[in-house]
């Protein structure tokens, strides 16, 4: 097989089905594209002469190590220290003070970073913990970092990083906890030994299990992992997390991750720019509450806006839209195609640069604003996200994903009224689509899935409204 060879459709589907069954990864354009390269790279090490032979080997359960390598090539391990400032603030100001306060008499803490990739996420939390609790070494700490990628776990255990991993890291933190050697930064032993790394497939049904030592976690982080999972598996994983948490324990999901469906065993807490989930303490009722100084009902109006918009009427962008703004969207240009491929490959920085370039050149291109909004939301930059998404929805008022994402951004900003309006609008734009119809710019997302996600968010908004 050469690099340009294509897999037989039955063989390709066989690989994708296997990967979905065993690891929960639903097939996406990104996966389909990387599958060929992965199969080609692994045939030699597996001693196989054809893709069919490799598939047969995996189906019969042989070489699980190589199957995991294949899966790792289909996911994106992108991560960095102090990722999403709003979530770091919430950990520092809300979550850690809460769990430290409740555990002070036992002096025991359990934390799990699920889907930790190369370790930046758990190490960041370990640093925050050390900052909050200088005597952490005298506590009984269980801190697990787990992933399916053996290579990522190897890097995590080495704990040596390049500059790019620090793009959101306060310089004082880097200087305090890392030592420079050439182009690499080595994490201090004190932080390194706080975290134990292990292999764990979140699609397995084996947790909570005493074997994993994972019952009664005070904090679970699972950010930007379930993006690869089907909606059903994602909710299953959330239910298992809820069971793995101690009463009062916290769950932190990524800003773009699906939220737990209601009714859920978890209650939501809003902190500035982020949502947190929590297993209720005995005797407390499930609720949605605000924590921290959030609550400003609206964000400053977008640039160029003179009058505050009605909740479901996004303001105009700085430039008035062309009459074609909400024309059929199937004839998109090459640079939008390229932008999509950058988004699907998980290269957020390149996607951001490309989206900015397109919005500069063609300010009336809705999808570039949509992508900008999604990327801002990913990084917890809610205000910028709202601004870009309002432009996207104004330029294309029939774009369900743009309205849905705007609804999420409003929810994170604490503006439940506008969130409800944007989500309701998203629901309306979906009305004409059959469940299996792909959503424009959704990377494989279909209308049925988006409808479920919208309803989940609307239920959450409803619950917040009745607080
Ligand atoms: C984008 S990284 C997220 C890293 C980190 N949580 C963050 O947000 O910065 C996604 C990680 O999920 C892991 N992953 C994907 N499917 C998984 C599964 N079924 N079980 C465990 N980890 C999985 C991938 O190997 C990858 O390292």
Short mmCIF file of C-alpha atoms and ligand atoms in Angstrom, two decimals:
data_model
loop_
_atom_site.label_atom_id
_atom_site.label_comp_id
_atom_site.label_asym_id
_atom_site.label_seq_id
_atom_site.Cartn_x
_atom_site.Cartn_y
_atom_site.Cartn_z
CA UNK A 1 0.00 0.00 0.00
CA UNK A 2 1.38 3.41 -0.87
CA UNK A 3 0.65 6.73 0.82
CA UNK A 4 -1.80 7.60 -1.90
CA UNK A 5 -3.61 4.23 -1.91
CA UNK A 6 -7.17 4.25 -0.68
CA UNK A 7 -8.66 1.65 1.58
CA UNK A 8 -11.45 -0.54 0.28
CA UNK A 9 -14.70 0.93 1.64
CA UNK A 10 -15.53 -2.29 3.52
CA UNK A 11 -12.09 -2.39 5.12
CA UNK A 12 -12.23 1.32 6.00
CA UNK A 13 -15.67 0.85 7.54
CA UNK A 14 -14.40 -2.20 9.41
CA UNK A 15 -11.61 -0.18 11.02
CA UNK A 16 -13.92 2.72 11.86
CA UNK A 17 -16.54 0.38 13.39
CA UNK A 18 -13.92 -1.37 15.49
CA UNK A 19 -12.54 1.92 16.74
CA UNK A 20 -16.04 3.14 17.60
CA UNK A 21 -16.97 -0.09 19.42
CA UNK A 22 -13.80 -0.36 21.48
CA UNK A 23 -12.91 3.29 22.04
CA UNK A 24 -16.10 5.21 21.46
CA UNK A 25 -14.56 7.24 18.64
CA UNK A 26 -17.24 8.02 16.13
CA UNK A 27 -16.11 8.38 12.57
CA UNK A 28 -15.46 11.87 11.39
CA UNK A 29 -13.85 13.39 8.37
CA UNK A 30 -10.72 13.92 10.43
CA UNK A 31 -10.51 10.22 11.31
CA UNK A 32 -11.29 8.97 7.83
CA UNK A 33 -8.48 11.14 6.53
CA UNK A 34 -5.93 9.90 9.06
CA UNK A 35 -6.96 6.27 8.96
CA UNK A 36 -5.13 5.51 5.75
CA UNK A 37 -1.84 6.90 7.06
CA UNK A 38 -2.25 5.07 10.35
CA UNK A 39 -3.01 1.73 8.69
CA UNK A 40 -0.04 2.12 6.42
CA UNK A 41 2.30 2.99 9.28
CA UNK A 42 1.19 0.06 11.45
CA UNK A 43 1.15 -2.74 8.89
CA UNK A 44 4.95 -3.18 9.05
CA UNK A 45 5.27 -3.30 12.88
CA UNK A 46 2.31 -5.73 12.97
CA UNK A 47 3.95 -7.98 10.35
CA UNK A 48 0.90 -7.65 8.09
CA UNK A 49 0.92 -7.64 4.32
CA UNK A 50 -2.39 -5.90 3.75
CA UNK A 51 -4.92 -3.64 5.49
CA UNK A 52 -7.36 -6.60 5.58
CA UNK A 53 -4.76 -8.65 7.44
CA UNK A 54 -4.24 -5.85 9.98
CA UNK A 55 -7.99 -5.47 10.48
CA UNK A 56 -8.35 -9.23 11.08
CA UNK A 57 -5.53 -9.08 13.65
CA UNK A 58 -7.25 -6.27 15.55
CA UNK A 59 -10.72 -7.83 15.37
CA UNK A 60 -9.40 -11.01 16.96
CA UNK A 61 -7.95 -8.98 19.81
CA UNK A 62 -4.27 -9.42 18.90
CA UNK A 63 -1.80 -6.53 19.19
CA UNK A 64 -4.02 -4.26 21.32
CA UNK A 65 -0.94 -2.04 21.69
CA UNK A 66 -0.94 -1.34 17.95
CA UNK A 67 -4.70 -0.81 17.89
CA UNK A 68 -4.19 1.84 20.54
CA UNK A 69 -1.50 3.44 18.43
CA UNK A 70 -3.95 3.55 15.56
CA UNK A 71 -6.57 5.19 17.78
CA UNK A 72 -4.04 7.72 19.06
CA UNK A 73 -3.39 8.74 15.46
CA UNK A 74 -7.10 9.39 14.96
CA UNK A 75 -7.42 11.75 17.91
CA UNK A 76 -5.68 15.04 18.58
CA UNK A 77 -3.51 15.21 21.69
CA UNK A 78 -3.40 19.00 21.64
CA UNK A 79 -3.03 20.43 25.14
CA UNK A 80 -1.08 23.04 27.07
CA UNK A 81 -0.46 24.28 30.59
CA UNK A 82 -3.06 26.57 32.20
CA UNK A 83 -5.45 25.90 29.31
CA UNK A 84 -8.59 28.09 29.46
CA UNK A 85 -7.95 30.93 31.89
CA UNK A 86 -11.55 31.08 33.13
CA UNK A 87 -11.39 27.44 34.20
CA UNK A 88 -8.05 27.94 35.90
CA UNK A 89 -9.54 30.85 37.86
CA UNK A 90 -12.54 28.70 38.81
CA UNK A 91 -10.22 25.93 40.02
CA UNK A 92 -8.17 28.42 42.05
CA UNK A 93 -11.03 30.43 43.47
CA UNK A 94 -13.91 27.96 43.76
CA UNK A 95 -13.06 24.29 43.40
CA UNK A 96 -9.76 23.91 45.26
CA UNK A 97 -10.79 26.07 48.26
CA UNK A 98 -14.00 24.03 48.49
CA UNK A 99 -12.41 20.59 48.42
CA UNK A 100 -9.47 21.59 50.61
CA UNK A 101 -11.93 22.97 53.16
CA UNK A 102 -13.99 19.78 53.18
CA UNK A 103 -10.98 17.43 53.31
CA UNK A 104 -8.95 19.31 55.87
CA UNK A 105 -9.75 16.99 58.75
CA UNK A 106 -8.87 13.85 56.75
CA UNK A 107 -6.04 15.45 54.82
CA UNK A 108 -6.84 13.22 51.82
CA UNK A 109 -7.59 14.26 48.26
CA UNK A 110 -8.37 12.37 45.05
CA UNK A 111 -8.12 13.94 41.61
CA UNK A 112 -8.41 12.41 38.13
CA UNK A 113 -7.47 13.97 34.84
CA UNK A 114 -9.23 11.70 32.32
CA UNK A 115 -7.80 11.99 28.80
CA UNK A 116 -4.74 13.86 30.07
CA UNK A 117 -2.69 13.55 26.86
CA UNK A 118 0.93 14.59 27.52
CA UNK A 119 0.31 15.69 31.10
CA UNK A 120 0.02 19.47 30.95
CA UNK A 121 -3.52 19.42 32.40
CA UNK A 122 -2.88 17.31 35.53
CA UNK A 123 0.44 19.06 36.16
CA UNK A 124 -1.28 22.44 35.95
CA UNK A 125 -3.76 21.33 38.59
CA UNK A 126 -0.92 19.92 40.70
CA UNK A 127 0.80 23.34 40.51
CA UNK A 128 -2.42 25.13 41.48
CA UNK A 129 -2.84 22.71 44.35
CA UNK A 130 0.72 23.27 45.56
CA UNK A 131 0.17 27.04 45.36
CA UNK A 132 -3.05 26.73 47.40
CA UNK A 133 -1.65 24.20 49.84
CA UNK A 134 2.10 24.40 50.42
CA UNK A 135 1.85 21.43 52.83
CA UNK A 136 0.34 19.21 50.12
CA UNK A 137 3.13 16.65 50.59
CA UNK A 138 1.80 15.93 54.06
CA UNK A 139 -1.60 15.05 52.61
CA UNK A 140 -2.65 11.68 51.25
CA UNK A 141 -2.93 12.63 47.59
CA UNK A 142 -4.20 10.34 44.82
CA UNK A 143 -3.77 12.14 41.52
CA UNK A 144 -4.34 10.08 38.39
CA UNK A 145 -3.67 11.12 34.83
CA UNK A 146 -5.06 8.63 32.29
CA UNK A 147 -5.16 8.36 28.53
CA UNK A 148 -5.32 5.74 25.78
CA UNK A 149 -2.20 7.00 24.05
CA UNK A 150 0.93 5.22 25.27
CA UNK A 151 3.15 7.83 23.58
CA UNK A 152 1.32 10.69 25.30
CA UNK A 153 1.63 8.98 28.68
CA UNK A 154 5.34 8.44 28.08
CA UNK A 155 5.79 12.18 27.46
CA UNK A 156 3.71 12.92 30.55
CA UNK A 157 5.97 10.78 32.73
CA UNK A 158 9.07 12.42 31.27
CA UNK A 159 7.59 15.86 32.06
CA UNK A 160 9.86 17.77 29.70
CA UNK A 161 8.17 20.37 27.51
CA UNK A 162 8.86 22.85 24.71
CA UNK A 163 7.90 26.53 24.69
CA UNK A 164 4.59 25.92 22.91
CA UNK A 165 3.18 24.10 25.94
CA UNK A 166 3.53 27.33 27.93
CA UNK A 167 1.62 29.70 25.68
CA UNK A 168 -0.95 30.45 28.39
CA UNK A 169 1.31 30.02 31.39
CA UNK A 170 2.12 32.92 33.73
CA UNK A 171 5.89 33.40 33.56
CA UNK A 172 6.16 33.31 37.38
CA UNK A 173 4.70 29.79 37.35
CA UNK A 174 7.11 28.60 34.67
CA UNK A 175 10.09 30.05 36.54
CA UNK A 176 8.93 28.58 39.85
CA UNK A 177 8.19 25.04 38.73
CA UNK A 178 10.39 24.36 35.69
CA UNK A 179 14.09 24.33 34.93
CA UNK A 180 15.34 25.21 31.50
CA UNK A 181 17.75 22.99 29.61
CA UNK A 182 18.37 24.07 26.03
CA UNK A 183 14.98 24.29 24.33
CA UNK A 184 13.21 22.17 26.93
CA UNK A 185 11.68 22.96 30.29
CA UNK A 186 11.80 20.22 32.94
CA UNK A 187 9.12 20.07 35.59
CA UNK A 188 10.28 20.06 39.20
CA UNK A 189 10.31 16.67 40.93
CA UNK A 190 8.03 18.00 43.65
CA UNK A 191 5.20 18.48 41.14
CA UNK A 192 6.13 15.50 38.97
CA UNK A 193 5.76 13.00 41.79
CA UNK A 194 2.27 14.26 42.69
CA UNK A 195 0.73 12.68 39.58
CA UNK A 196 0.63 8.99 38.61
CA UNK A 197 -0.06 8.20 34.96
CA UNK A 198 -1.90 5.16 33.74
CA UNK A 199 -3.52 3.77 30.68
CA UNK A 200 -7.33 3.96 30.74
CA UNK A 201 -9.89 3.72 27.97
CA UNK A 202 -12.92 5.82 28.89
CA UNK A 203 -15.13 3.71 26.62
CA UNK A 204 -14.56 0.73 28.95
CA UNK A 205 -17.43 -0.04 31.24
CA UNK A 206 -15.19 -0.89 34.16
CA UNK A 207 -15.31 2.25 36.23
CA UNK A 208 -15.90 3.22 38.90
CA UNK A 209 -13.77 0.28 39.99
CA UNK A 210 -11.68 -0.39 43.05
CA UNK A 211 -8.95 -1.55 40.63
CA UNK A 212 -8.58 1.96 39.28
CA UNK A 213 -8.76 3.27 42.80
CA UNK A 214 -11.24 5.70 41.42
CA UNK A 215 -14.16 5.94 43.75
CA UNK A 216 -14.71 9.07 45.66
CA UNK A 217 -12.83 11.56 43.53
CA UNK A 218 -12.97 15.15 44.75
CA UNK A 219 -12.27 16.45 41.27
CA UNK A 220 -12.42 14.93 37.80
CA UNK A 221 -11.27 16.85 34.74
CA UNK A 222 -12.27 15.54 31.35
CA UNK A 223 -11.72 18.32 28.87
CA UNK A 224 -11.75 18.05 25.09
CA UNK A 225 -11.91 14.25 25.11
CA UNK A 226 -15.57 13.37 24.54
CA UNK A 227 -15.56 15.50 21.38
CA UNK A 228 -14.61 12.25 19.65
CA UNK A 229 -17.40 10.20 21.24
CA UNK A 230 -20.98 9.59 20.16
CA UNK A 231 -23.57 11.57 22.13
CA UNK A 232 -24.69 8.34 23.80
CA UNK A 233 -21.23 7.33 24.96
CA UNK A 234 -20.53 10.86 26.16
CA UNK A 235 -23.57 10.72 28.45
CA UNK A 236 -22.60 7.24 29.67
CA UNK A 237 -19.14 8.52 30.52
CA UNK A 238 -20.66 11.47 32.41
CA UNK A 239 -22.89 9.09 34.40
CA UNK A 240 -19.85 7.01 35.34
CA UNK A 241 -18.00 10.15 36.35
CA UNK A 242 -20.95 11.12 38.55
CA UNK A 243 -20.70 7.72 40.27
CA UNK A 244 -16.94 8.04 40.60
CA UNK A 245 -17.18 11.41 42.36
CA UNK A 246 -17.39 11.78 46.11
CA UNK A 247 -20.46 13.69 47.31
CA UNK A 248 -19.59 17.34 46.75
CA UNK A 249 -16.94 16.35 44.17
CA UNK A 250 -16.48 18.48 41.04
CA UNK A 251 -16.42 17.67 37.33
CA UNK A 252 -14.71 20.07 34.94
CA UNK A 253 -15.49 19.62 31.23
CA UNK A 254 -14.01 21.56 28.31
CA UNK A 255 -15.83 24.72 27.23
CA UNK A 256 -16.90 23.08 23.95
CA UNK A 257 -17.77 19.67 25.37
CA UNK A 258 -21.34 18.41 25.45
CA UNK A 259 -23.03 19.08 28.76
CA UNK A 260 -24.58 16.33 30.91
CA UNK A 261 -28.16 15.65 29.88
CA UNK A 262 -30.90 16.38 32.34
CA UNK A 263 -32.02 14.77 34.53
CA UNK A 264 -28.49 14.13 35.71
CA UNK A 265 -26.85 13.13 38.95
CA UNK A 266 -24.86 16.33 38.73
CA UNK A 267 -25.76 19.89 39.51
CA UNK A 268 -24.35 22.82 37.62
CA UNK A 269 -22.48 25.73 39.12
CA UNK A 270 -21.65 28.81 37.12
CA UNK A 271 -18.33 30.55 37.66
CA UNK A 272 -17.19 33.54 35.60
CA UNK A 273 -16.83 32.35 32.02
CA UNK A 274 -17.30 28.67 32.81
CA UNK A 275 -19.70 25.97 33.91
CA UNK A 276 -18.77 23.49 36.59
CA UNK A 277 -20.57 20.28 37.51
CA UNK A 278 -20.86 18.84 40.94
CA UNK A 279 -22.17 15.73 42.66
CA UNK A 280 -24.57 17.12 45.25
CA UNK A 281 -23.83 16.81 48.93
CA UNK A 282 -26.28 14.59 50.82
CA UNK A 283 -29.45 16.46 51.66
CA UNK A 284 -28.92 19.16 49.04
CA UNK A 285 -31.25 19.39 46.06
CA UNK A 286 -30.01 19.35 42.53
CA UNK A 287 -29.83 22.90 41.41
CA UNK A 288 -28.12 25.39 39.20
CA UNK A 289 -26.27 28.06 41.11
CA UNK A 290 -23.91 30.85 40.52
CA UNK A 291 -20.59 30.87 42.24
CA UNK A 292 -18.14 33.69 42.33
CA UNK A 293 -18.83 37.20 41.18
CA UNK A 294 -20.63 36.24 37.99
CA UNK A 295 -24.07 37.47 37.18
CA UNK A 296 -23.74 40.50 34.99
CA UNK A 297 -26.73 39.83 32.80
CA UNK A 298 -25.28 41.17 29.57
CA UNK A 299 -22.01 41.71 27.86
CA UNK A 300 -20.94 45.02 26.43
CA UNK A 301 -22.51 45.53 23.03
CA UNK A 302 -20.45 44.48 20.03
CA UNK A 303 -18.42 47.12 18.25
CA UNK A 304 -20.55 49.11 15.88
CA UNK A 305 -23.76 48.51 17.83
CA UNK A 306 -25.79 51.54 18.84
CA UNK A 307 -28.88 49.98 20.30
CA UNK A 308 -28.98 46.98 22.62
CA UNK A 309 -30.38 44.12 20.56
CA UNK A 310 -33.46 42.10 21.42
CA UNK A 311 -32.42 38.76 22.90
CA UNK A 312 -32.78 36.85 19.67
CA UNK A 313 -31.70 39.60 17.31
CA UNK A 314 -27.91 39.72 17.12
CA UNK A 315 -26.43 43.11 16.35
CA UNK A 316 -25.08 43.96 12.95
CA UNK A 317 -21.37 43.59 12.29
CA UNK A 318 -19.34 46.72 11.63
CA UNK A 319 -20.22 46.32 7.94
CA UNK A 320 -23.75 45.71 6.65
CA UNK A 321 -24.25 42.23 5.21
CA UNK A 322 -24.40 41.55 1.52
CA UNK A 323 -27.76 40.32 0.26
CA UNK A 324 -26.19 36.89 -0.24
CA UNK A 325 -25.32 36.55 3.46
CA UNK A 326 -27.75 33.74 4.12
CA UNK A 327 -27.70 32.24 0.67
CA UNK A 328 -27.33 28.44 0.35
CA UNK A 329 -24.09 27.46 1.94
CA UNK A 330 -22.93 24.59 -0.20
CA UNK A 331 -20.74 26.56 -2.55
CA UNK A 332 -18.08 27.58 -0.06
CA UNK A 333 -14.70 28.70 -1.21
CA UNK A 334 -11.34 26.99 -1.01
CA UNK A 335 -10.17 29.02 1.94
CA UNK A 336 -13.26 27.98 3.92
CA UNK A 337 -12.56 24.36 2.97
CA UNK A 338 -9.00 24.84 4.24
CA UNK A 339 -10.31 26.49 7.40
CA UNK A 340 -12.56 23.48 8.04
CA UNK A 341 -9.70 21.04 7.57
CA UNK A 342 -7.63 23.00 10.11
CA UNK A 343 -10.52 22.91 12.59
CA UNK A 344 -11.09 19.17 12.08
CA UNK A 345 -7.39 18.41 12.49
CA UNK A 346 -7.43 20.20 15.85
CA UNK A 347 -4.83 22.78 14.92
CA UNK A 348 -6.51 25.64 16.78
CA UNK A 349 -3.75 28.16 16.26
CA UNK A 350 -3.58 27.68 12.49
CA UNK A 351 -7.39 27.72 12.32
CA UNK A 352 -7.51 30.96 14.29
CA UNK A 353 -4.96 32.62 11.95
CA UNK A 354 -6.85 31.45 8.89
CA UNK A 355 -10.22 32.60 10.29
CA UNK A 356 -8.80 36.03 11.18
CA UNK A 357 -7.30 36.32 7.73
CA UNK A 358 -10.63 35.50 6.08
CA UNK A 359 -12.60 37.90 8.28
CA UNK A 360 -10.13 40.66 7.38
CA UNK A 361 -10.39 39.95 3.68
CA UNK A 362 -14.11 39.14 3.58
CA UNK A 363 -15.82 40.47 6.69
CA UNK A 364 -19.17 39.16 5.47
CA UNK A 365 -18.13 35.50 5.52
CA UNK A 366 -20.25 33.97 8.30
CA UNK A 367 -18.34 30.73 8.73
CA UNK A 368 -15.07 32.48 9.51
CA UNK A 369 -16.84 34.37 12.33
CA UNK A 370 -18.41 31.11 13.49
CA UNK A 371 -15.04 29.38 13.66
CA UNK A 372 -13.53 32.36 15.48
CA UNK A 373 -16.39 32.22 17.99
CA UNK A 374 -15.92 28.49 18.54
CA UNK A 375 -12.17 28.86 19.00
CA UNK A 376 -12.65 31.71 21.49
CA UNK A 377 -15.17 29.60 23.37
CA UNK A 378 -12.70 26.70 23.43
CA UNK A 379 -10.24 28.94 25.16
CA UNK A 380 -12.85 30.27 27.58
CA UNK A 381 -12.79 33.77 26.02
CA UNK A 382 -16.52 34.19 26.32
CA UNK A 383 -16.82 37.87 25.47
CA UNK A 384 -14.88 37.54 22.24
CA UNK A 385 -16.85 34.38 21.44
CA UNK A 386 -20.17 36.18 21.84
CA UNK A 387 -18.98 39.00 19.63
CA UNK A 388 -17.88 36.70 16.78
CA UNK A 389 -20.94 34.48 17.07
CA UNK A 390 -23.32 37.42 16.97
CA UNK A 391 -21.70 38.40 13.71
CA UNK A 392 -21.98 34.85 12.37
CA UNK A 393 -25.69 34.63 13.23
CA UNK A 394 -26.37 38.05 11.81
CA UNK A 395 -24.64 37.21 8.55
CA UNK A 396 -26.36 33.85 8.29
CA UNK A 397 -29.55 33.84 10.30
CA UNK A 398 -30.34 30.23 9.31
CA UNK A 399 -27.17 28.64 10.64
CA UNK A 400 -28.22 26.26 13.45
CA UNK A 401 -24.69 25.66 14.70
CA UNK A 402 -23.97 29.39 14.92
CA UNK A 403 -27.14 30.02 16.96
CA UNK A 404 -26.48 27.00 19.16
CA UNK A 405 -22.89 28.03 19.84
CA UNK A 406 -24.03 31.59 20.56
CA UNK A 407 -26.51 30.11 23.06
CA UNK A 408 -23.68 28.25 24.78
CA UNK A 409 -21.56 31.39 24.89
CA UNK A 410 -24.42 33.37 26.46
CA UNK A 411 -24.96 30.58 28.97
CA UNK A 412 -21.32 30.76 29.97
CA UNK A 413 -21.54 34.52 30.25
CA UNK A 414 -24.43 34.13 32.70
CA UNK A 415 -26.99 35.66 30.33
CA UNK A 416 -29.70 33.03 30.51
CA UNK A 417 -32.29 35.11 28.69
CA UNK A 418 -30.18 35.57 25.59
CA UNK A 419 -28.97 31.96 25.87
CA UNK A 420 -32.57 30.75 25.80
CA UNK A 421 -33.39 32.98 22.83
CA UNK A 422 -30.38 31.85 20.79
CA UNK A 423 -31.02 28.18 21.56
CA UNK A 424 -34.69 28.49 20.67
CA UNK A 425 -33.69 30.13 17.42
CA UNK A 426 -31.24 27.29 16.75
CA UNK A 427 -34.06 24.78 17.38
CA UNK A 428 -36.28 26.61 14.88
CA UNK A 429 -33.63 26.60 12.16
CA UNK A 430 -33.37 22.82 12.56
CA UNK A 431 -37.08 22.23 12.12
CA UNK A 432 -36.78 21.54 8.39
CA UNK A 433 -33.89 19.08 8.72
CA UNK A 434 -34.21 15.31 9.06
CA UNK A 435 -32.31 13.72 11.94
CA UNK A 436 -29.57 12.27 9.76
CA UNK A 437 -28.94 15.42 7.75
CA UNK A 438 -25.42 16.79 8.26
CA UNK A 439 -25.06 20.23 9.80
CA UNK A 440 -23.16 22.78 7.76
CA UNK A 441 -19.66 23.27 9.20
CA UNK A 442 -20.44 20.64 11.85
CA UNK A 443 -17.63 18.21 10.99
CA UNK A 444 -20.01 15.24 10.74
CA UNK A 445 -22.55 16.46 13.29
CA UNK A 446 -26.09 15.58 12.22
CA UNK A 447 -29.35 17.44 12.88
CA UNK A 448 -30.69 14.83 15.33
CA UNK A 449 -27.60 15.13 17.53
CA UNK A 450 -27.73 18.90 17.48
CA UNK A 451 -31.44 18.83 18.40
CA UNK A 452 -30.63 16.70 21.47
CA UNK A 453 -27.79 19.03 22.44
CA UNK A 454 -30.03 22.09 22.06
CA UNK A 455 -32.78 20.52 24.17
CA UNK A 456 -30.25 19.64 26.86
CA UNK A 457 -29.09 23.24 26.96
CA UNK A 458 -32.63 24.60 26.91
CA UNK A 459 -33.52 22.38 29.86
CA UNK A 460 -30.53 23.77 31.71
CA UNK A 461 -31.54 27.32 30.90
CA UNK A 462 -35.05 26.51 32.14
CA UNK A 463 -33.67 25.18 35.38
CA UNK A 464 -31.56 28.30 35.85
CA UNK A 465 -34.55 30.46 35.17
CA UNK A 466 -36.45 28.79 38.02
CA UNK A 467 -33.76 29.14 40.62
C1 LIG B 1 -7.31 17.05 22.96
S1 LIG B 1 -6.58 15.96 24.12
C2 LIG B 1 -7.13 16.69 25.62
C3 LIG B 1 -6.03 16.87 26.63
C4 LIG B 1 -6.44 17.65 27.88
N1 LIG B 1 -7.55 17.02 28.54
C5 LIG B 1 -6.76 19.09 27.54
O1 LIG B 1 -7.94 19.46 27.44
O2 LIG B 1 -5.84 19.88 27.34
C6 LIG B 1 -7.64 14.54 23.96
C7 LIG B 1 -7.05 13.28 24.58
O3 LIG B 1 -8.11 12.32 24.74
C8 LIG B 1 -7.54 11.05 24.58
N2 LIG B 1 -8.62 10.07 24.31
C9 LIG B 1 -9.37 9.94 23.19
N3 LIG B 1 -10.21 8.90 23.33
C10 LIG B 1 -10.02 8.38 24.56
C11 LIG B 1 -10.57 7.27 25.27
N4 LIG B 1 -11.50 6.48 24.72
N5 LIG B 1 -10.13 7.05 26.53
C12 LIG B 1 -9.16 7.83 27.08
N6 LIG B 1 -8.58 8.87 26.45
C13 LIG B 1 -9.00 9.14 25.20
C14 LIG B 1 -6.57 11.23 23.41
O4 LIG B 1 -5.60 10.21 23.39
C15 LIG B 1 -6.00 12.62 23.71
O5 LIG B 1 -4.78 12.53 24.42
#
